[in-house]
Amino acid sequence: MPTAVIVAHGQPSDPDPAEASLARLAARIDQLTDRVTVRSATLAAPGALEKVLDDIPDGSAIYPLFMAKGWFVTSALPKRLEGRAVRQLDPLGVDPQLPNLVARALQPLIDELGWSTTSTDLLIAAHGSGRSRNPAAVTHEFADRLAGLISLKSIRCGFVEEPPSISDAAQMTGDHAICLPFFACTGGHVLDDIPAELGKAAFRGPVLPVVGELDEIQSHIARTLDGAFAA
């Protein structure tokens, strides 16, 4: 059976928890695929990616679980793959289906809360960067496309590493507000920074799972991996 490897950044300071979390996500996606065996590795865990690459057949696919096509996807990961007979797919964050999938995840939650879409503010909590405009540009492009699919009261973006901060963006939301962590995996920013920023703004709305852990997204990743090996 063909093999696909889901690769994420991981946590350099403490690589094991992120490695285990990604393995659990890969196992869930593996159960959803029809024709692919799904493995995983983080870039941060020493030797983890190389160990998996040594164990998979030629022609395997590498799926970057990243929200932007930045340095890690265009430079760091390809360098680690040099000399391997594998092919790298596009990362999650630039998937053209992503806004539609998130819109489909938002609607049932809004209905369950008894709100209307036009009374609901969405806060997108993203990473951003102090060195590159690309991560924020990807986030804003996603927000613009999402706005064309679901008629929300507002969509606001806040960032961990650049202005506006998540707390500043959160302060602009109303009583009916939902936070979407625009991250591929649950890590330190999601577990620590986002709750702290939301606390500063006294944000009381529900917080969705990170994009990569939404049911709709995981099913889509499974279809993408199956499609990579379609005849």
C-alpha atoms as a PDB file:
ATOM      1  CA  MET A   1       0.000   0.000   0.000  1.00  0.00           C
ATOM      2  CA  PRO A   2       1.348   3.507  -0.816  1.00  0.00           C
ATOM      3  CA  THR A   3       2.608   5.583   2.092  1.00  0.00           C
ATOM      4  CA  ALA A   4       2.122   9.243   2.965  1.00  0.00           C
ATOM      5  CA  VAL A   5       4.006  11.009   5.741  1.00  0.00           C
ATOM      6  CA  ILE A   6       2.449  13.963   7.535  1.00  0.00           C
ATOM      7  CA  VAL A   7       5.217  16.340   8.599  1.00  0.00           C
ATOM      8  CA  ALA A   8       4.812  19.187  11.089  1.00  0.00           C
ATOM      9  CA  HIS A   9       7.226  21.571  12.767  1.00  0.00           C
ATOM     10  CA  GLY A  10       7.048  20.211  16.298  1.00  0.00           C
ATOM     11  CA  GLN A  11       8.469  21.749  19.473  1.00  0.00           C
ATOM     12  CA  PRO A  12      12.289  22.000  19.543  1.00  0.00           C
ATOM     13  CA  SER A  13      12.455  22.642  23.299  1.00  0.00           C
ATOM     14  CA  ASP A  14      10.359  19.554  24.109  1.00  0.00           C
ATOM     15  CA  PRO A  15       9.913  17.421  20.973  1.00  0.00           C
ATOM     16  CA  ASP A  16       8.302  14.270  22.369  1.00  0.00           C
ATOM     17  CA  PRO A  17       4.771  15.579  23.170  1.00  0.00           C
ATOM     18  CA  ALA A  18       4.363  17.169  19.738  1.00  0.00           C
ATOM     19  CA  GLU A  19       5.707  14.022  18.078  1.00  0.00           C
ATOM     20  CA  ALA A  20       3.143  11.912  19.963  1.00  0.00           C
ATOM     21  CA  SER A  21       0.318  14.342  19.204  1.00  0.00           C
ATOM     22  CA  LEU A  22       1.115  14.282  15.493  1.00  0.00           C
ATOM     23  CA  ALA A  23       1.240  10.480  15.551  1.00  0.00           C
ATOM     24  CA  ARG A  24      -2.269  10.389  17.011  1.00  0.00           C
ATOM     25  CA  LEU A  25      -3.518  12.758  14.308  1.00  0.00           C
ATOM     26  CA  ALA A  26      -1.862  10.635  11.600  1.00  0.00           C
ATOM     27  CA  ALA A  27      -3.506   7.518  13.048  1.00  0.00           C
ATOM     28  CA  ARG A  28      -6.937   9.171  12.831  1.00  0.00           C
ATOM     29  CA  ILE A  29      -6.330  10.199   9.221  1.00  0.00           C
ATOM     30  CA  ASP A  30      -5.004   6.722   8.418  1.00  0.00           C
ATOM     31  CA  GLN A  31      -8.377   5.312   9.470  1.00  0.00           C
ATOM     32  CA  LEU A  32     -10.086   7.656   6.986  1.00  0.00           C
ATOM     33  CA  THR A  33      -7.962   6.773   3.950  1.00  0.00           C
ATOM     34  CA  ASP A  34      -8.871   4.078   1.446  1.00  0.00           C
ATOM     35  CA  ARG A  35      -5.586   3.396  -0.297  1.00  0.00           C
ATOM     36  CA  VAL A  36      -2.770   4.994   1.728  1.00  0.00           C
ATOM     37  CA  THR A  37      -0.839   4.127   4.877  1.00  0.00           C
ATOM     38  CA  VAL A  38      -0.284   7.320   6.869  1.00  0.00           C
ATOM     39  CA  ARG A  39       2.848   7.931   8.953  1.00  0.00           C
ATOM     40  CA  SER A  40       4.126  11.067  10.689  1.00  0.00           C
ATOM     41  CA  ALA A  41       7.214  12.909  11.879  1.00  0.00           C
ATOM     42  CA  THR A  42       8.065  16.364  13.182  1.00  0.00           C
ATOM     43  CA  LEU A  43      11.048  18.361  12.017  1.00  0.00           C
ATOM     44  CA  ALA A  44      11.970  19.193  15.610  1.00  0.00           C
ATOM     45  CA  ALA A  45      12.356  15.648  16.951  1.00  0.00           C
ATOM     46  CA  PRO A  46      15.986  14.643  16.273  1.00  0.00           C
ATOM     47  CA  GLY A  47      16.175  11.944  13.602  1.00  0.00           C
ATOM     48  CA  ALA A  48      12.416  11.330  13.548  1.00  0.00           C
ATOM     49  CA  LEU A  49      11.881  12.292   9.920  1.00  0.00           C
ATOM     50  CA  GLU A  50      14.961  10.416   8.712  1.00  0.00           C
ATOM     51  CA  LYS A  51      13.866   7.288  10.577  1.00  0.00           C
ATOM     52  CA  VAL A  52      10.478   7.339   8.854  1.00  0.00           C
ATOM     53  CA  LEU A  53      12.008   8.108   5.452  1.00  0.00           C
ATOM     54  CA  ASP A  54      14.349   5.119   5.790  1.00  0.00           C
ATOM     55  CA  ASP A  55      11.337   2.888   6.395  1.00  0.00           C
ATOM     56  CA  ILE A  56       8.975   3.913   3.586  1.00  0.00           C
ATOM     57  CA  PRO A  57       8.911   2.852  -0.082  1.00  0.00           C
ATOM     58  CA  ASP A  58      10.072   4.975  -2.997  1.00  0.00           C
ATOM     59  CA  GLY A  59       7.325   7.157  -4.410  1.00  0.00           C
ATOM     60  CA  SER A  60       5.835   7.985  -1.015  1.00  0.00           C
ATOM     61  CA  ALA A  61       4.174  11.376  -0.516  1.00  0.00           C
ATOM     62  CA  ILE A  62       5.135  13.990   2.075  1.00  0.00           C
ATOM     63  CA  TYR A  63       2.260  16.151   3.343  1.00  0.00           C
ATOM     64  CA  PRO A  64       3.409  19.354   5.125  1.00  0.00           C
ATOM     65  CA  LEU A  65       1.018  20.145   7.966  1.00  0.00           C
ATOM     66  CA  PHE A  66       1.845  23.862   7.872  1.00  0.00           C
ATOM     67  CA  MET A  67      -0.386  26.915   7.476  1.00  0.00           C
ATOM     68  CA  ALA A  68       1.884  28.803   5.062  1.00  0.00           C
ATOM     69  CA  LYS A  69       4.219  27.951   2.224  1.00  0.00           C
ATOM     70  CA  GLY A  70       7.104  29.595   4.000  1.00  0.00           C
ATOM     71  CA  TRP A  71      10.728  28.778   4.778  1.00  0.00           C
ATOM     72  CA  PHE A  72      10.067  25.468   6.491  1.00  0.00           C
ATOM     73  CA  VAL A  73       8.037  24.197   3.525  1.00  0.00           C
ATOM     74  CA  THR A  74      10.139  25.652   0.723  1.00  0.00           C
ATOM     75  CA  SER A  75      13.641  25.256   2.201  1.00  0.00           C
ATOM     76  CA  ALA A  76      14.004  23.321   5.473  1.00  0.00           C
ATOM     77  CA  LEU A  77      11.804  20.367   4.546  1.00  0.00           C
ATOM     78  CA  PRO A  78      13.060  19.951   0.933  1.00  0.00           C
ATOM     79  CA  LYS A  79      16.632  19.969   2.257  1.00  0.00           C
ATOM     80  CA  ARG A  80      15.780  17.116   4.618  1.00  0.00           C
ATOM     81  CA  LEU A  81      14.224  15.226   1.694  1.00  0.00           C
ATOM     82  CA  GLU A  82      17.201  15.609  -0.665  1.00  0.00           C
ATOM     83  CA  GLY A  83      18.200  12.329  -2.286  1.00  0.00           C
ATOM     84  CA  ARG A  84      14.970  10.604  -1.295  1.00  0.00           C
ATOM     85  CA  ALA A  85      12.575   9.208  -3.894  1.00  0.00           C
ATOM     86  CA  VAL A  86       9.550  10.968  -2.416  1.00  0.00           C
ATOM     87  CA  ARG A  87       7.322  13.825  -3.552  1.00  0.00           C
ATOM     88  CA  GLN A  88       6.278  16.784  -1.460  1.00  0.00           C
ATOM     89  CA  LEU A  89       2.654  17.913  -1.632  1.00  0.00           C
ATOM     90  CA  ASP A  90       1.370  21.433  -0.993  1.00  0.00           C
ATOM     91  CA  PRO A  91       0.818  22.387   2.662  1.00  0.00           C
ATOM     92  CA  LEU A  92      -2.566  22.502   4.350  1.00  0.00           C
ATOM     93  CA  GLY A  93      -2.674  26.290   4.649  1.00  0.00           C
ATOM     94  CA  VAL A  94      -2.700  26.922   0.891  1.00  0.00           C
ATOM     95  CA  ASP A  95      -5.305  24.284   0.083  1.00  0.00           C
ATOM     96  CA  PRO A  96      -7.989  26.059  -1.980  1.00  0.00           C
ATOM     97  CA  GLN A  97     -10.703  24.055  -0.201  1.00  0.00           C
ATOM     98  CA  LEU A  98      -9.704  25.259   3.269  1.00  0.00           C
ATOM     99  CA  PRO A  99     -12.094  28.250   3.556  1.00  0.00           C
ATOM    100  CA  ASN A 100     -15.067  26.172   2.434  1.00  0.00           C
ATOM    101  CA  LEU A 101     -14.236  23.409   4.914  1.00  0.00           C
ATOM    102  CA  VAL A 102     -13.922  25.868   7.796  1.00  0.00           C
ATOM    103  CA  ALA A 103     -17.227  27.514   6.813  1.00  0.00           C
ATOM    104  CA  ARG A 104     -18.861  24.101   7.010  1.00  0.00           C
ATOM    105  CA  ALA A 105     -17.357  23.584  10.477  1.00  0.00           C
ATOM    106  CA  LEU A 106     -18.525  26.992  11.730  1.00  0.00           C
ATOM    107  CA  GLN A 107     -22.169  26.771  10.729  1.00  0.00           C
ATOM    108  CA  PRO A 108     -23.201  23.870  13.024  1.00  0.00           C
ATOM    109  CA  LEU A 109     -21.519  25.541  16.007  1.00  0.00           C
ATOM    110  CA  ILE A 110     -23.294  28.838  15.352  1.00  0.00           C
ATOM    111  CA  ASP A 111     -26.599  26.973  15.031  1.00  0.00           C
ATOM    112  CA  GLU A 112     -25.939  25.061  18.258  1.00  0.00           C
ATOM    113  CA  LEU A 113     -25.243  28.310  20.096  1.00  0.00           C
ATOM    114  CA  GLY A 114     -28.544  29.722  18.861  1.00  0.00           C
ATOM    115  CA  TRP A 115     -26.807  32.612  17.151  1.00  0.00           C
ATOM    116  CA  SER A 116     -27.165  33.870  13.611  1.00  0.00           C
ATOM    117  CA  THR A 117     -24.179  34.129  11.322  1.00  0.00           C
ATOM    118  CA  THR A 118     -24.807  37.855  10.832  1.00  0.00           C
ATOM    119  CA  SER A 119     -24.559  38.453  14.590  1.00  0.00           C
ATOM    120  CA  THR A 120     -21.351  36.402  14.991  1.00  0.00           C
ATOM    121  CA  ASP A 121     -17.807  37.767  15.048  1.00  0.00           C
ATOM    122  CA  LEU A 122     -14.978  35.382  14.138  1.00  0.00           C
ATOM    123  CA  LEU A 123     -11.551  35.945  15.656  1.00  0.00           C
ATOM    124  CA  ILE A 124      -8.780  34.199  13.712  1.00  0.00           C
ATOM    125  CA  ALA A 125      -5.818  33.717  16.065  1.00  0.00           C
ATOM    126  CA  ALA A 126      -2.724  33.125  13.934  1.00  0.00           C
ATOM    127  CA  HIS A 127       1.038  32.977  14.288  1.00  0.00           C
ATOM    128  CA  GLY A 128       2.241  35.814  12.092  1.00  0.00           C
ATOM    129  CA  SER A 129       5.920  36.680  11.854  1.00  0.00           C
ATOM    130  CA  GLY A 130       8.218  39.540  12.697  1.00  0.00           C
ATOM    131  CA  ARG A 131      10.459  38.660   9.743  1.00  0.00           C
ATOM    132  CA  SER A 132       8.180  37.685   6.852  1.00  0.00           C
ATOM    133  CA  ARG A 133       4.892  39.077   5.554  1.00  0.00           C
ATOM    134  CA  ASN A 134       3.897  35.700   4.091  1.00  0.00           C
ATOM    135  CA  PRO A 135       2.234  34.097   7.169  1.00  0.00           C
ATOM    136  CA  ALA A 136       0.000  37.121   7.779  1.00  0.00           C
ATOM    137  CA  ALA A 137      -0.783  37.392   4.067  1.00  0.00           C
ATOM    138  CA  VAL A 138      -1.926  33.759   4.005  1.00  0.00           C
ATOM    139  CA  THR A 139      -4.120  34.399   7.055  1.00  0.00           C
ATOM    140  CA  HIS A 140      -5.729  37.506   5.566  1.00  0.00           C
ATOM    141  CA  GLU A 141      -6.306  35.772   2.234  1.00  0.00           C
ATOM    142  CA  PHE A 142      -8.008  32.919   4.067  1.00  0.00           C
ATOM    143  CA  ALA A 143     -10.171  35.420   5.999  1.00  0.00           C
ATOM    144  CA  ASP A 144     -11.165  37.225   2.797  1.00  0.00           C
ATOM    145  CA  ARG A 145     -12.167  34.009   1.061  1.00  0.00           C
ATOM    146  CA  LEU A 146     -14.060  32.789   4.137  1.00  0.00           C
ATOM    147  CA  ALA A 147     -16.002  36.074   4.215  1.00  0.00           C
ATOM    148  CA  GLY A 148     -17.295  35.275   0.736  1.00  0.00           C
ATOM    149  CA  LEU A 149     -18.651  31.925   1.907  1.00  0.00           C
ATOM    150  CA  ILE A 150     -20.383  32.709   5.201  1.00  0.00           C
ATOM    151  CA  SER A 151     -22.053  36.013   6.119  1.00  0.00           C
ATOM    152  CA  LEU A 152     -20.502  36.718   9.498  1.00  0.00           C
ATOM    153  CA  LYS A 153     -20.796  40.044  11.323  1.00  0.00           C
ATOM    154  CA  SER A 154     -17.003  40.393  11.131  1.00  0.00           C
ATOM    155  CA  ILE A 155     -13.812  38.418  10.707  1.00  0.00           C
ATOM    156  CA  ARG A 156     -10.813  39.777  12.611  1.00  0.00           C
ATOM    157  CA  CYS A 157      -7.225  38.507  12.571  1.00  0.00           C
ATOM    158  CA  GLY A 158      -4.852  38.693  15.520  1.00  0.00           C
ATOM    159  CA  PHE A 159      -1.304  37.386  15.715  1.00  0.00           C
ATOM    160  CA  VAL A 160       1.164  35.981  18.224  1.00  0.00           C
ATOM    161  CA  GLU A 161       4.266  37.543  16.661  1.00  0.00           C
ATOM    162  CA  GLU A 162       3.063  40.763  15.004  1.00  0.00           C
ATOM    163  CA  PRO A 163       0.342  43.393  15.370  1.00  0.00           C
ATOM    164  CA  PRO A 164      -2.504  43.439  15.794  1.00  0.00           C
ATOM    165  CA  SER A 165      -2.173  41.137  18.777  1.00  0.00           C
ATOM    166  CA  ILE A 166      -4.805  38.524  19.463  1.00  0.00           C
ATOM    167  CA  SER A 167      -5.964  40.460  22.535  1.00  0.00           C
ATOM    168  CA  ASP A 168      -6.329  43.683  20.536  1.00  0.00           C
ATOM    169  CA  ALA A 169      -8.342  41.905  17.841  1.00  0.00           C
ATOM    170  CA  ALA A 170     -10.456  40.141  20.471  1.00  0.00           C
ATOM    171  CA  GLN A 171     -11.408  43.438  22.093  1.00  0.00           C
ATOM    172  CA  MET A 172     -13.129  44.435  18.858  1.00  0.00           C
ATOM    173  CA  THR A 173     -15.538  41.478  18.987  1.00  0.00           C
ATOM    174  CA  GLY A 174     -19.027  41.465  20.495  1.00  0.00           C
ATOM    175  CA  ASP A 175     -20.986  39.130  22.744  1.00  0.00           C
ATOM    176  CA  HIS A 176     -21.390  36.541  19.978  1.00  0.00           C
ATOM    177  CA  ALA A 177     -17.804  35.685  19.086  1.00  0.00           C
ATOM    178  CA  ILE A 178     -15.901  32.516  18.175  1.00  0.00           C
ATOM    179  CA  CYS A 179     -12.129  32.056  18.101  1.00  0.00           C
ATOM    180  CA  LEU A 180     -10.466  29.921  15.420  1.00  0.00           C
ATOM    181  CA  PRO A 181      -6.797  29.096  16.102  1.00  0.00           C
ATOM    182  CA  PHE A 182      -5.278  29.253  12.606  1.00  0.00           C
ATOM    183  CA  PHE A 183      -2.663  26.625  13.378  1.00  0.00           C
ATOM    184  CA  ALA A 184      -2.058  23.216  11.868  1.00  0.00           C
ATOM    185  CA  CYS A 185      -1.255  21.520  15.199  1.00  0.00           C
ATOM    186  CA  THR A 186      -1.816  22.114  18.893  1.00  0.00           C
ATOM    187  CA  GLY A 187       1.425  23.406  20.411  1.00  0.00           C
ATOM    188  CA  GLY A 188       2.697  25.970  22.861  1.00  0.00           C
ATOM    189  CA  HIS A 189       1.148  28.950  21.107  1.00  0.00           C
ATOM    190  CA  VAL A 190      -2.267  27.308  21.150  1.00  0.00           C
ATOM    191  CA  LEU A 191      -2.015  25.962  24.696  1.00  0.00           C
ATOM    192  CA  ASP A 192      -0.400  29.014  26.299  1.00  0.00           C
ATOM    193  CA  ASP A 193      -0.277  32.184  24.192  1.00  0.00           C
ATOM    194  CA  ILE A 194      -3.786  32.174  22.763  1.00  0.00           C
ATOM    195  CA  PRO A 195      -5.560  31.583  26.131  1.00  0.00           C
ATOM    196  CA  ALA A 196      -3.408  34.293  27.712  1.00  0.00           C
ATOM    197  CA  GLU A 197      -4.268  36.772  24.968  1.00  0.00           C
ATOM    198  CA  LEU A 198      -7.967  35.926  25.120  1.00  0.00           C
ATOM    199  CA  GLY A 199      -7.848  36.357  28.884  1.00  0.00           C
ATOM    200  CA  LYS A 200      -6.422  39.871  28.507  1.00  0.00           C
ATOM    201  CA  ALA A 201      -9.416  40.792  26.375  1.00  0.00           C
ATOM    202  CA  ALA A 202     -11.931  39.001  28.633  1.00  0.00           C
ATOM    203  CA  PHE A 203     -12.981  36.973  25.595  1.00  0.00           C
ATOM    204  CA  ARG A 204     -15.706  34.535  26.639  1.00  0.00           C
ATOM    205  CA  GLY A 205     -16.682  32.920  23.351  1.00  0.00           C
ATOM    206  CA  PRO A 206     -16.015  29.307  22.324  1.00  0.00           C
ATOM    207  CA  VAL A 207     -12.604  28.395  20.951  1.00  0.00           C
ATOM    208  CA  LEU A 208     -12.543  25.899  18.100  1.00  0.00           C
ATOM    209  CA  PRO A 209      -9.863  23.222  17.741  1.00  0.00           C
ATOM    210  CA  VAL A 210      -6.903  24.198  15.594  1.00  0.00           C
ATOM    211  CA  VAL A 211      -7.600  23.992  11.868  1.00  0.00           C
ATOM    212  CA  GLY A 212      -5.701  20.731  11.456  1.00  0.00           C
ATOM    213  CA  GLU A 213      -7.842  18.998  14.082  1.00  0.00           C
ATOM    214  CA  LEU A 214     -11.266  19.929  12.716  1.00  0.00           C
ATOM    215  CA  ASP A 215     -13.145  16.812  11.592  1.00  0.00           C
ATOM    216  CA  GLU A 216     -13.854  18.310   8.171  1.00  0.00           C
ATOM    217  CA  ILE A 217     -10.173  19.079   7.630  1.00  0.00           C
ATOM    218  CA  GLN A 218      -8.979  15.637   8.667  1.00  0.00           C
ATOM    219  CA  SER A 219     -11.414  13.989   6.283  1.00  0.00           C
ATOM    220  CA  HIS A 220     -10.200  16.311   3.533  1.00  0.00           C
ATOM    221  CA  ILE A 221      -6.548  15.504   4.246  1.00  0.00           C
ATOM    222  CA  ALA A 222      -7.421  11.808   3.938  1.00  0.00           C
ATOM    223  CA  ARG A 223      -9.060  12.436   0.557  1.00  0.00           C
ATOM    224  CA  THR A 224      -6.056  14.515  -0.538  1.00  0.00           C
ATOM    225  CA  LEU A 225      -3.644  11.708   0.365  1.00  0.00           C
ATOM    226  CA  ASP A 226      -5.799   9.120  -1.400  1.00  0.00           C
ATOM    227  CA  GLY A 227      -5.983  11.404  -4.438  1.00  0.00           C
ATOM    228  CA  ALA A 228      -2.198  11.702  -4.537  1.00  0.00           C
ATOM    229  CA  PHE A 229      -2.079   8.028  -5.468  1.00  0.00           C
ATOM    230  CA  ALA A 230      -5.151   7.841  -7.667  1.00  0.00           C
ATOM    231  CA  ALA A 231      -4.566   5.956 -10.915  1.00  0.00           C
END
